[in-house]
Short mmCIF file of C-alpha atoms in Angstrom, two decimals:
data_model
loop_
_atom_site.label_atom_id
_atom_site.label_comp_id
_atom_site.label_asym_id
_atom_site.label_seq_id
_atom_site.Cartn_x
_atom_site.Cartn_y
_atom_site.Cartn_z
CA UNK A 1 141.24 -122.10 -9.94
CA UNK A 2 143.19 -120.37 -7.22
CA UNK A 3 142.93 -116.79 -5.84
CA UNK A 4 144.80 -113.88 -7.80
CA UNK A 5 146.56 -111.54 -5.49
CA UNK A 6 147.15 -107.72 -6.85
CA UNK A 7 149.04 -105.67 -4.69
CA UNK A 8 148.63 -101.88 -4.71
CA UNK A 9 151.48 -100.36 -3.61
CA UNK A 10 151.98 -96.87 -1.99
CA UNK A 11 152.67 -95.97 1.82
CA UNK A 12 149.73 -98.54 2.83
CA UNK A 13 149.99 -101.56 0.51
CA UNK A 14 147.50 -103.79 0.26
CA UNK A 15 146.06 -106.80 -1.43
CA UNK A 16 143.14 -107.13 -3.58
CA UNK A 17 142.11 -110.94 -3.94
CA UNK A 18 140.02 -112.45 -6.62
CA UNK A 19 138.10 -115.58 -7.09
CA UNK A 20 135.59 -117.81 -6.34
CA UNK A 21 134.52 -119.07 -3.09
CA UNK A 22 136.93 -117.01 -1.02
CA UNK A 23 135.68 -115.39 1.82
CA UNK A 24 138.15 -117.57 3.53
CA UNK A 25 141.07 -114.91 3.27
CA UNK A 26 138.70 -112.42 4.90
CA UNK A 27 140.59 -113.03 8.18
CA UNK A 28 143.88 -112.55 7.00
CA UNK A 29 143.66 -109.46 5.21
CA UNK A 30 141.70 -108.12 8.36
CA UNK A 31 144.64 -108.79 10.84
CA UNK A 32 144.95 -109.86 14.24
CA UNK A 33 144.76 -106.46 16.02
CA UNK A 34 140.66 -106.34 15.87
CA UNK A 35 138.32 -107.47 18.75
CA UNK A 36 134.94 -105.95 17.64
CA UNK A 37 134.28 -105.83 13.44
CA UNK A 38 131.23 -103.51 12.56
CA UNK A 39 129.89 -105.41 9.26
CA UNK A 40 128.37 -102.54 7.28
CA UNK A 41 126.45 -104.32 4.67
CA UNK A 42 123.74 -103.11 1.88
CA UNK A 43 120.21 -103.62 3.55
CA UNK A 44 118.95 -105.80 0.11
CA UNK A 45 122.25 -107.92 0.41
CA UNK A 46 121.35 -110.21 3.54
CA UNK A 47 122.57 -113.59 1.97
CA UNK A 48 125.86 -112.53 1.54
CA UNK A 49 126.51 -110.43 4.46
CA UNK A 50 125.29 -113.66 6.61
CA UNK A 51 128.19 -115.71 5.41
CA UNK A 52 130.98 -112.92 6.18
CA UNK A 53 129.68 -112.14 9.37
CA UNK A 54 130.26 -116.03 9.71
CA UNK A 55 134.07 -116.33 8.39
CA UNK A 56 134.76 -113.46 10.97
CA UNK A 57 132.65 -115.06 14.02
CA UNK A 58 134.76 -118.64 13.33
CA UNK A 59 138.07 -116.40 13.46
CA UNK A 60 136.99 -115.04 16.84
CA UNK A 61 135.96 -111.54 16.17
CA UNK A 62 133.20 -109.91 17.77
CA UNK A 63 131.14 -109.09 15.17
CA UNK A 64 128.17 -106.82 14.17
CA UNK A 65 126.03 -106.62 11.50
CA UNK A 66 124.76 -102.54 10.34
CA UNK A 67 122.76 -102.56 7.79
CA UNK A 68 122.37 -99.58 5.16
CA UNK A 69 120.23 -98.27 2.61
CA UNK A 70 121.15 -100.04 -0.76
CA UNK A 71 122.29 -98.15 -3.43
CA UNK A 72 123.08 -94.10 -3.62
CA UNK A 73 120.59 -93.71 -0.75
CA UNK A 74 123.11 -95.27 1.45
CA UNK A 75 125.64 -92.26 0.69
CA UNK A 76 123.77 -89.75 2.93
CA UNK A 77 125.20 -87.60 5.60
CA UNK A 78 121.99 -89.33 8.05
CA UNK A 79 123.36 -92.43 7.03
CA UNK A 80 127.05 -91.94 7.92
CA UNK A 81 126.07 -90.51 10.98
CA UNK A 82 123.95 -93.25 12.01
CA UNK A 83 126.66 -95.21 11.66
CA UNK A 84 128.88 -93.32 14.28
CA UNK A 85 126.28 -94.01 16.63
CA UNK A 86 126.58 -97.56 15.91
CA UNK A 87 130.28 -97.46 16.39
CA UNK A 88 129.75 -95.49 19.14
CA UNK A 89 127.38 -98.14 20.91
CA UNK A 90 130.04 -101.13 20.13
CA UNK A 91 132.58 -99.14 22.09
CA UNK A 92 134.86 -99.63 18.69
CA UNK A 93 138.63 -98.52 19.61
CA UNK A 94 141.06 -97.47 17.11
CA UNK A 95 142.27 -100.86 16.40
CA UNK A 96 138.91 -102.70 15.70
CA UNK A 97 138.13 -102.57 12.30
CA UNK A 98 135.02 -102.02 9.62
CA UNK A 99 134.01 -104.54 6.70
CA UNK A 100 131.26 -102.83 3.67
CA UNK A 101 129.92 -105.35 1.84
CA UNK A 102 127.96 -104.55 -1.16
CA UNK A 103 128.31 -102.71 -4.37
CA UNK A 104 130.25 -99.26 -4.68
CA UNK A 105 127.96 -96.86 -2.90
CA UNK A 106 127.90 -99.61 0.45
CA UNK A 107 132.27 -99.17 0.28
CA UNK A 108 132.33 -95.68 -0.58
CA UNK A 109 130.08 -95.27 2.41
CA UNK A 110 131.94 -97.77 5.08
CA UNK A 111 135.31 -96.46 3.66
CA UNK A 112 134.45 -92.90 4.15
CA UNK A 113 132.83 -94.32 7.86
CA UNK A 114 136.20 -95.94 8.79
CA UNK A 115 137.97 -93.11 7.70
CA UNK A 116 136.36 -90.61 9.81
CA UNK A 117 135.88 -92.69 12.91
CA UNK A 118 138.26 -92.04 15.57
CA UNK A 119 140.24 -90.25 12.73
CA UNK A 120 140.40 -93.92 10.76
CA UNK A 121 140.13 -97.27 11.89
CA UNK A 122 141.23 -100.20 9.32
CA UNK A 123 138.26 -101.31 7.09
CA UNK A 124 138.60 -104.07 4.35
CA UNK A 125 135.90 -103.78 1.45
CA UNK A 126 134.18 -106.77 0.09
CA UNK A 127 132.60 -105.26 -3.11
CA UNK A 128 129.66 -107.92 -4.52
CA UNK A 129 129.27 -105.81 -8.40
CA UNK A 130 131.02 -105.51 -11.54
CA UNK A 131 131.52 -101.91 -10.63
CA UNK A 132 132.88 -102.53 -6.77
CA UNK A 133 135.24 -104.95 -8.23
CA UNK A 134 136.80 -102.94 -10.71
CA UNK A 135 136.68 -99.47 -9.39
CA UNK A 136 134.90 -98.05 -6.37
CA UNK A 137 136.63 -100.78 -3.97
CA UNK A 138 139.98 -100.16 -4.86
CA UNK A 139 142.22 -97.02 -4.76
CA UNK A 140 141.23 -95.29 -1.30
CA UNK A 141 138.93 -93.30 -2.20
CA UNK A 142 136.04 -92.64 0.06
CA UNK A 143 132.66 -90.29 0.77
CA UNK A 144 128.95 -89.48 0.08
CA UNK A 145 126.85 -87.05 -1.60
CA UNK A 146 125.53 -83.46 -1.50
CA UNK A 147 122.51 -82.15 -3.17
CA UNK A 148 125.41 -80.20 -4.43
CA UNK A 149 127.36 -82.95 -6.15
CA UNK A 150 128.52 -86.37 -6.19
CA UNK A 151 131.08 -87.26 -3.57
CA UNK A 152 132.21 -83.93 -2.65
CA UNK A 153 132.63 -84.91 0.88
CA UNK A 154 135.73 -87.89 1.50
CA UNK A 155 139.09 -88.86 1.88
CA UNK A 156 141.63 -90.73 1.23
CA UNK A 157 141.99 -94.27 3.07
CA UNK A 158 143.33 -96.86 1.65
CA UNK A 159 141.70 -100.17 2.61
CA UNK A 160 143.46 -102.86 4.88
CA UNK A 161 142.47 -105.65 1.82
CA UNK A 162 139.83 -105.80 -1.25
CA UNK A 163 138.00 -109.37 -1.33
CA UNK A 164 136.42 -109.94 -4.90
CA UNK A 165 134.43 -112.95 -4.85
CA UNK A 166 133.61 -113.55 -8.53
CA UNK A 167 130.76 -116.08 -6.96
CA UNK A 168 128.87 -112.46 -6.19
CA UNK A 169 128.12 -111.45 -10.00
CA UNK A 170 125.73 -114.25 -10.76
CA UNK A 171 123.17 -112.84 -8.39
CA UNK A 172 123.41 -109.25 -10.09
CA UNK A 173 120.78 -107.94 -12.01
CA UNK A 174 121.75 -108.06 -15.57
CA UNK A 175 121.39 -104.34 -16.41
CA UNK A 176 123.96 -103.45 -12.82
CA UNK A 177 126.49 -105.98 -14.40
CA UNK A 178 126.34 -104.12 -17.55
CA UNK A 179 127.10 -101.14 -15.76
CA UNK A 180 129.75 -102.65 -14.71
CA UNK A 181 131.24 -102.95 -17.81
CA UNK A 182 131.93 -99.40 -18.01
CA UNK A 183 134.37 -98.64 -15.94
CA UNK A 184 136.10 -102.11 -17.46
CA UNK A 185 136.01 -100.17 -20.76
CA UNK A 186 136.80 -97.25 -19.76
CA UNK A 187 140.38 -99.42 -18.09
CA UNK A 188 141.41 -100.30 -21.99
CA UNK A 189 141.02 -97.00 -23.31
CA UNK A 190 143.04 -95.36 -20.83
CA UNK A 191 145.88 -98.01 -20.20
CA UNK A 192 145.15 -101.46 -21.12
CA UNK A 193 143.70 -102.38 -25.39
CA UNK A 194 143.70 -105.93 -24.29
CA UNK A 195 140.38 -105.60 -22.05
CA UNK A 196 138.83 -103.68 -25.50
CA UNK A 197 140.11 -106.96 -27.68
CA UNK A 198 138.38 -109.43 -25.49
CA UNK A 199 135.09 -107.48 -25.18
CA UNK A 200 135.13 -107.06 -28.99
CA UNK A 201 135.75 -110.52 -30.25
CA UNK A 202 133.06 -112.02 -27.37
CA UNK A 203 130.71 -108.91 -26.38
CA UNK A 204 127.99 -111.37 -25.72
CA UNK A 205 130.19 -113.22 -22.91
CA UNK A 206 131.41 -110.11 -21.87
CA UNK A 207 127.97 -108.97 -20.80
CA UNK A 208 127.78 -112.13 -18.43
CA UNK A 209 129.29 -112.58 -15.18
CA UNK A 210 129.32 -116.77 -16.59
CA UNK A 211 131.41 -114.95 -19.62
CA UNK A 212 134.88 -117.22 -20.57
CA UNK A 213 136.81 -113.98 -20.26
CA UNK A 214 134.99 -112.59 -16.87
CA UNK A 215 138.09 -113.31 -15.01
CA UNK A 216 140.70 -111.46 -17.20
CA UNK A 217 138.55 -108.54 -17.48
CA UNK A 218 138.58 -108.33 -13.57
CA UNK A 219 142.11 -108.73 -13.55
CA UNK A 220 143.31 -106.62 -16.19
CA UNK A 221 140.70 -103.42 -14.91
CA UNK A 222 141.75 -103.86 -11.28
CA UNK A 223 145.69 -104.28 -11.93
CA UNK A 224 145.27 -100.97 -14.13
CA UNK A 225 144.33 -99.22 -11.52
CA UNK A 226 146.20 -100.31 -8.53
CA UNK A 227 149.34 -99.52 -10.89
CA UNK A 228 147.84 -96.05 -11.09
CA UNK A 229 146.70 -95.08 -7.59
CA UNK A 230 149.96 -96.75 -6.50
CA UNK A 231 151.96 -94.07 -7.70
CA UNK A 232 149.34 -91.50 -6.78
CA UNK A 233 147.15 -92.01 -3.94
CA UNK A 234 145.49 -88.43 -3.60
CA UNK A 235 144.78 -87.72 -7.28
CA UNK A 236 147.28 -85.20 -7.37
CA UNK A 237 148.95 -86.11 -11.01
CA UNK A 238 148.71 -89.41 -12.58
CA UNK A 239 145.61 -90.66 -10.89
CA UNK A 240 143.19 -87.90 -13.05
CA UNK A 241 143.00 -90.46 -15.98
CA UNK A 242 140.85 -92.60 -14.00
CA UNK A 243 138.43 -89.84 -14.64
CA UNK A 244 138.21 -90.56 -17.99
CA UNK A 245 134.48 -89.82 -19.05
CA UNK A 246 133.70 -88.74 -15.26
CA UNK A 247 133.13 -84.96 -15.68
CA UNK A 248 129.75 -85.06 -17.64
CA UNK A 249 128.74 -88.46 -15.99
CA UNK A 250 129.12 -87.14 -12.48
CA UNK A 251 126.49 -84.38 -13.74
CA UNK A 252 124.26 -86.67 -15.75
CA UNK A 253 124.23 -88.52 -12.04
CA UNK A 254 123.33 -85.10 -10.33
CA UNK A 255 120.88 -84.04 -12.87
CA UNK A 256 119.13 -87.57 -12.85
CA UNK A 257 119.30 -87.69 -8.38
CA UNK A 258 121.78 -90.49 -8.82
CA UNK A 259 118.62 -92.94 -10.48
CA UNK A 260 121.11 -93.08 -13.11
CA UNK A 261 123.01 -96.24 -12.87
CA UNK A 262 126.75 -94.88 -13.13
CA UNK A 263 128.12 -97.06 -15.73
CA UNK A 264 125.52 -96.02 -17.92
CA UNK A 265 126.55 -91.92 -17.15
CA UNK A 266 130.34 -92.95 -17.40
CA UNK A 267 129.54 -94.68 -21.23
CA UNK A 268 128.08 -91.48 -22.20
CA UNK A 269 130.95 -89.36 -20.81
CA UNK A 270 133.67 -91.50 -22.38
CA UNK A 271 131.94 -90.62 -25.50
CA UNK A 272 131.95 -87.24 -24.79
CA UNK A 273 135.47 -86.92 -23.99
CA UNK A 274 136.34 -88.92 -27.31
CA UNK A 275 134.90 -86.73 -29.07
CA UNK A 276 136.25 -83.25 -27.12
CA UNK A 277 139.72 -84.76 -27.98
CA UNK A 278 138.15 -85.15 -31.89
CA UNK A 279 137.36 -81.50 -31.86
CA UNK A 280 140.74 -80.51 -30.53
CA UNK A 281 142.25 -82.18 -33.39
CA UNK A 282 143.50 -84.53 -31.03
CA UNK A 283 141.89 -87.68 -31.16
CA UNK A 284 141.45 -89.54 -34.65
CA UNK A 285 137.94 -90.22 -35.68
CA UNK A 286 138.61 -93.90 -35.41
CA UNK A 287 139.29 -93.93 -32.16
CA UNK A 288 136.00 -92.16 -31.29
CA UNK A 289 133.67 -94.80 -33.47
CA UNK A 290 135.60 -97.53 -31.46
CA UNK A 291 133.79 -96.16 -28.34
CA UNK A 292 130.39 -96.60 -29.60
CA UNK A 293 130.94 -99.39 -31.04
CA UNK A 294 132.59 -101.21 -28.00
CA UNK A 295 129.95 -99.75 -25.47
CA UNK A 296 126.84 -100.15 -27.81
CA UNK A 297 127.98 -103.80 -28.14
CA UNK A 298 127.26 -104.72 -24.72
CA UNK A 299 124.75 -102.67 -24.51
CA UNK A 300 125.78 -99.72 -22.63
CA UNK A 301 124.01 -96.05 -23.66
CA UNK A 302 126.40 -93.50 -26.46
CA UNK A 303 123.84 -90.92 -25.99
CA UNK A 304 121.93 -88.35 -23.91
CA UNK A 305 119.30 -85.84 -23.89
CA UNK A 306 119.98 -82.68 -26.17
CA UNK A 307 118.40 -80.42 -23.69
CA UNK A 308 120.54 -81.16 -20.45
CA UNK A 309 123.10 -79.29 -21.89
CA UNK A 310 122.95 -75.98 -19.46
CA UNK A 311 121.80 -77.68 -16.49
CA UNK A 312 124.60 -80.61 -17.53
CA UNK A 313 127.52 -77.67 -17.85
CA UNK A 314 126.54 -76.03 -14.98
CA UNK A 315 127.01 -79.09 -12.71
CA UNK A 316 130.26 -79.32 -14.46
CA UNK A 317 131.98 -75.91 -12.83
CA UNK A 318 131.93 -77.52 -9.05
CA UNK A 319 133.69 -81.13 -10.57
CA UNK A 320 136.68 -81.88 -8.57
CA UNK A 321 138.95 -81.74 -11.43
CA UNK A 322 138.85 -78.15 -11.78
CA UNK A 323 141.16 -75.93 -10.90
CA UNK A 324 139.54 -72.44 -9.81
CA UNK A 325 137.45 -71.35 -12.73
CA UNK A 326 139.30 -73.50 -14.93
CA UNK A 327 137.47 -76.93 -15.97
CA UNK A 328 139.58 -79.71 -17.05
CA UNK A 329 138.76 -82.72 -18.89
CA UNK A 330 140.70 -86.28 -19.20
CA UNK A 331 140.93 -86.87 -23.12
CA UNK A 332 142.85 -89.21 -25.18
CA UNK A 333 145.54 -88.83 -27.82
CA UNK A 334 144.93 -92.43 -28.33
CA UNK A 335 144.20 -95.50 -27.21
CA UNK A 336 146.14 -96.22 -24.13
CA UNK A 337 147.23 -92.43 -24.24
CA UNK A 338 145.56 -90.13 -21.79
CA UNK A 339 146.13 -86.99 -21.40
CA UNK A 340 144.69 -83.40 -19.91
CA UNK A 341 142.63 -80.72 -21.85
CA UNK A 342 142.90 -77.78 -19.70
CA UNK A 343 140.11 -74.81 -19.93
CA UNK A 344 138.41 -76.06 -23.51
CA UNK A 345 136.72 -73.24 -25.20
CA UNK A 346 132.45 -72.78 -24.53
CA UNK A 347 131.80 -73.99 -28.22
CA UNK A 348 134.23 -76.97 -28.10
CA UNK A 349 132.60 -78.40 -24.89
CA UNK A 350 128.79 -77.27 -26.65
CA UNK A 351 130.02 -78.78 -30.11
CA UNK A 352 131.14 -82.29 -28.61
CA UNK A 353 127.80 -82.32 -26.26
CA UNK A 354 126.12 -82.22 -29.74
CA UNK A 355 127.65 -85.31 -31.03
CA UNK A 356 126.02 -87.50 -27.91
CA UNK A 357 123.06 -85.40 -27.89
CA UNK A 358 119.52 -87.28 -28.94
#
């Protein structure tokens, strides 16, 4: 089967391209303007970093391998600025390029790298997890973690081209592609019920990257949101949906040092937020049982621990979505309707932390 090509629009389009076996387009959505290509790659991730820094080196780019830490570790301040050095030590201009290959923590990392080197240099992300694929990868949005939060240090830089090679997700540990799933799910509450109709009449396939739907659910969760960060690049209106379940996974991250895989957090905080937009008479029941039931069914966590609740809602005051003192949660009205709570009342956000309590 051939490539799909989704554009994301905006004042930088670019391409995201998925398939199998395609590391060929690498070139083109790189450009001709680069002589040297730093190839930041996840440390753990050697076999697949090998044959992009090949594809490049056959289309005549200087190229250098950096390895990083895999996983959250690599989202360090020491890390980022190890990397400058690197740069620095290639002599890379401001029209040579970066490439992060690995899952979303490697292209948060390499995007946030690019962006701050030389004030931004073009990077293209080749994400190799569910989660990469279908979220961190696409949209722009770069950075690393604080001891104070998750990713309160980035910016905004759109990538020169997304490469999704589908051939990637066979490799991944089965409890990572799960993960995955998440932010998949989280895709057909907020815009698209199609994505939640395949996972529920195959949940088993679903939960495989060799799954007969694998493909569509790629599709369908990365064409939602280039059609949303399209029209919103800096999260200033529209772009807050893809939040949806964020705000108490971000601190179940913090509160767990990011050992937490973040699918897993983001399940739990879609069911929290389903159930805040219950309690605000908002949300029909329904609606909320279709959550657990389409999470639990590929085997993604509905619950957490009943006494993280102050640490949890402490974390919560320093997310990104608030506004001053006021906190502000993405909720639903229903499926494929998202909307804003704005400054929820103590005992609503204690009552609905109840209901995913165990």
């Amino acid at each position: 089967m051939s490539e799909t090509r989704i554009e994301v629009g905006g004042a930088a389009p670019y391409e995201v391209v998925i398939g199998t076996g395609v590391l060929g387009e690498l070139p083109g959505l790189l450009g001709g303007r680069a002589r040297t290509v730093a190839v930041v790659h996840a440390e753990g991730l050697p076999e697949i970093a090998r044959p992009v820094c090949g594809a490049l080196e056959r289309a005549g780019y200087a190229v250098h391998a950096l390895p990083v830490p895999d996983g959250e570790a690599a989202k360090e301040a020491g890390v980022l600025a190890g990397l400058w050095s690197g740069f620095a030590a290639l002599g890379m201009t401001r029209t040579d390029a970066v490439v992060g290959v690995g899952g979303g923590a490697t292209t948060d990392l390499a995007g946030f790298a690019a962006a701050s080197w030389l004030r931004g240099v073009p990077v293209v992300l080749v994400p190799t997890t569910l989660l990469g694929m279908v979220d961190a990868a696409v949209g722009g949005k770069t950075g690393i973690n604080i001891p104070e939060g998750k990713n309160l240090v980035g910016a905004f830089h759109p990538p020169a081209g997304v490469l999704c090679d589908l051939a990637t997700l066979v490799t991944m540990p089965r409890e990572d592609y799960i993960s995955g799933l998440a932010e998949i799910i989280k895709a057909g509450f907020i815009a698209d019920p199609k994505i939640l109709e395949l996972i529920e009449a195959d949940p088993g396939g679903a939960a495989s990257p060799a799954g007969p739907a694998t493909r569509e659910l790629v599709e369908r969760a990365v064409q939602v949101k280039a059609d949303v960060v399209a029209a919103d690049l800096r999260e200033s209106g529209p772009r807050e949906i893809l939040n949806y379940g964020h705000t108490l996974a971000h601190a179940i991250e913090k509160a767990e040092d990011y050992r937490f895989r973040h699918g897993h957090a983001v399940a739990i905080g879609m069911v929290y937020a389903a159930e805040l937009g219950r309690l605000a008479g908002r949300l029909p029941a329904a609606v909320v049982d279709r959550h657990r039931a389409v999470l639990s069914s590929v085997g993604l966590p509905t619950s957490y621990r009943a006494d993280a609740w102050p640490g949890l809602r402490a974390t919560m005051t320093i997310d990104k979505k608030s506004r001053g003192a006021t906190l502000r949660f993405v909720v639903l009205d229903g499926v494929a309707r998202p909307g804003l709570l704005e400054g929820p009342d103590e005992k609503l956000l204690a009552a609905a932390y109840r209901e995913v309590s165990r």
